[in-house]
PDB file of C-alpha atoms in Angstrom:
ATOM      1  CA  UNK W   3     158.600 100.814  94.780  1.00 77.00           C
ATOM      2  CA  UNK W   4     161.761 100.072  95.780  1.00 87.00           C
ATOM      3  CA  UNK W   5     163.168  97.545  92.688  1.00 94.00           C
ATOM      4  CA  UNK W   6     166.155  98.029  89.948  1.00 94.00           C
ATOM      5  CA  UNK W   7     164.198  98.772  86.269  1.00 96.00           C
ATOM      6  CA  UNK W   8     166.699  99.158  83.933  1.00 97.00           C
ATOM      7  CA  UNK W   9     170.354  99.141  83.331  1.00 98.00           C
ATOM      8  CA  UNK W  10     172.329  98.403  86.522  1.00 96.00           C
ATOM      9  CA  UNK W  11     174.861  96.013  88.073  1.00 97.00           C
ATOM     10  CA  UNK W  12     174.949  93.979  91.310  1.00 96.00           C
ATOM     11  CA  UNK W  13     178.029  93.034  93.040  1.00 97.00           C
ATOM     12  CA  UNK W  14     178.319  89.029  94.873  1.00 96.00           C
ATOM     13  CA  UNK W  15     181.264  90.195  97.184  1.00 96.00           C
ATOM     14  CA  UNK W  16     180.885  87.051  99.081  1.00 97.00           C
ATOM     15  CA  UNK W  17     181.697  85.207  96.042  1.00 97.00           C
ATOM     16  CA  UNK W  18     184.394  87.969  93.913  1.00 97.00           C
ATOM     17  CA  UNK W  19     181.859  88.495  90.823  1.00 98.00           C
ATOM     18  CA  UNK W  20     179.900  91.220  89.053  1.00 98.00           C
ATOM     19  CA  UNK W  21     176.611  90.688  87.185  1.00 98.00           C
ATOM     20  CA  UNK W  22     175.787  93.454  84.709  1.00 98.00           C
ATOM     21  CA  UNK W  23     172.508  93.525  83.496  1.00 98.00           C
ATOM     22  CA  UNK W  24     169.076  95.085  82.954  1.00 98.00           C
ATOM     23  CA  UNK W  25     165.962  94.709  85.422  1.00 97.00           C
ATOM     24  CA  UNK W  26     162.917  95.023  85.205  1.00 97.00           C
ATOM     25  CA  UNK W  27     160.534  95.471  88.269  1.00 95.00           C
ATOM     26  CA  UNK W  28     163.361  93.787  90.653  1.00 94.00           C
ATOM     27  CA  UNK W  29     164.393  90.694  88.180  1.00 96.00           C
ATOM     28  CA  UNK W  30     167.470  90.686  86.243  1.00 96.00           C
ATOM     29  CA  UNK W  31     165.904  89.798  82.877  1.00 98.00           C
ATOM     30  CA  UNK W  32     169.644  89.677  80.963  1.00 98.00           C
ATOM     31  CA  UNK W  33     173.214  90.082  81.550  1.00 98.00           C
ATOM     32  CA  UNK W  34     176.541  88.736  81.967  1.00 97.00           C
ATOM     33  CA  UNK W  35     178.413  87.964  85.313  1.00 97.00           C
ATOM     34  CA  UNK W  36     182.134  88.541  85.235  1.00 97.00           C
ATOM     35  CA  UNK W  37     184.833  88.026  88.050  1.00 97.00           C
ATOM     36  CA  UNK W  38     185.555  90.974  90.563  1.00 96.00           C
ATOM     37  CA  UNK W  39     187.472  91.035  93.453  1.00 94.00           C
ATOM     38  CA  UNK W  40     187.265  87.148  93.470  1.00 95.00           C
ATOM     39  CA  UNK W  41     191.090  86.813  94.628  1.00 93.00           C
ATOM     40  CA  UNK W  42     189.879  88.655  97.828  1.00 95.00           C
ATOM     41  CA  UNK W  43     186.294  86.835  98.209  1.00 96.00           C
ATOM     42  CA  UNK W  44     185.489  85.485 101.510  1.00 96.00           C
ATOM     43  CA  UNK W  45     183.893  82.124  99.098  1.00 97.00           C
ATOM     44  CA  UNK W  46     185.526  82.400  96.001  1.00 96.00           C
ATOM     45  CA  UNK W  47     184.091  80.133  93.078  1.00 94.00           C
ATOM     46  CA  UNK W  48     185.459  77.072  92.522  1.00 94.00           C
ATOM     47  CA  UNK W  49     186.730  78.223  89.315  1.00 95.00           C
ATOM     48  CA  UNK W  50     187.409  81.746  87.713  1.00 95.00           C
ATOM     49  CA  UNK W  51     185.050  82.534  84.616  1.00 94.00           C
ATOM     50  CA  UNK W  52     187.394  82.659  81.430  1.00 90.00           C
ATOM     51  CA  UNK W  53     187.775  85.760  79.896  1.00 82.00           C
TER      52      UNK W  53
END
């Protein structure tokens, strides 16, 4: 069918974060979003999460 079950992670380039998390059939159900990349983002958020 096409849709994330399970364990997986999803990248928001545009924005310079990662969300970890598990799916099931296509919706992210739990997980935590982290920054990646955001120094380089083309739309960086406003502010960096704290680690």
């Amino acid at each position: 069918d096409g849709q994330k079950n399970g364990h997986g992670k999803f990248f928001y380039l545009d924005r310079g974060q990662l969300y970890e998390g598990f799916w099931v059939d296509g919706v992210a159900k739990c997980g935590t979003v982290s920054d990646f990349g955001r120094e380089a983002a083309v739309r960086p958020t406003v502010y960096p999460i704290p680690k």
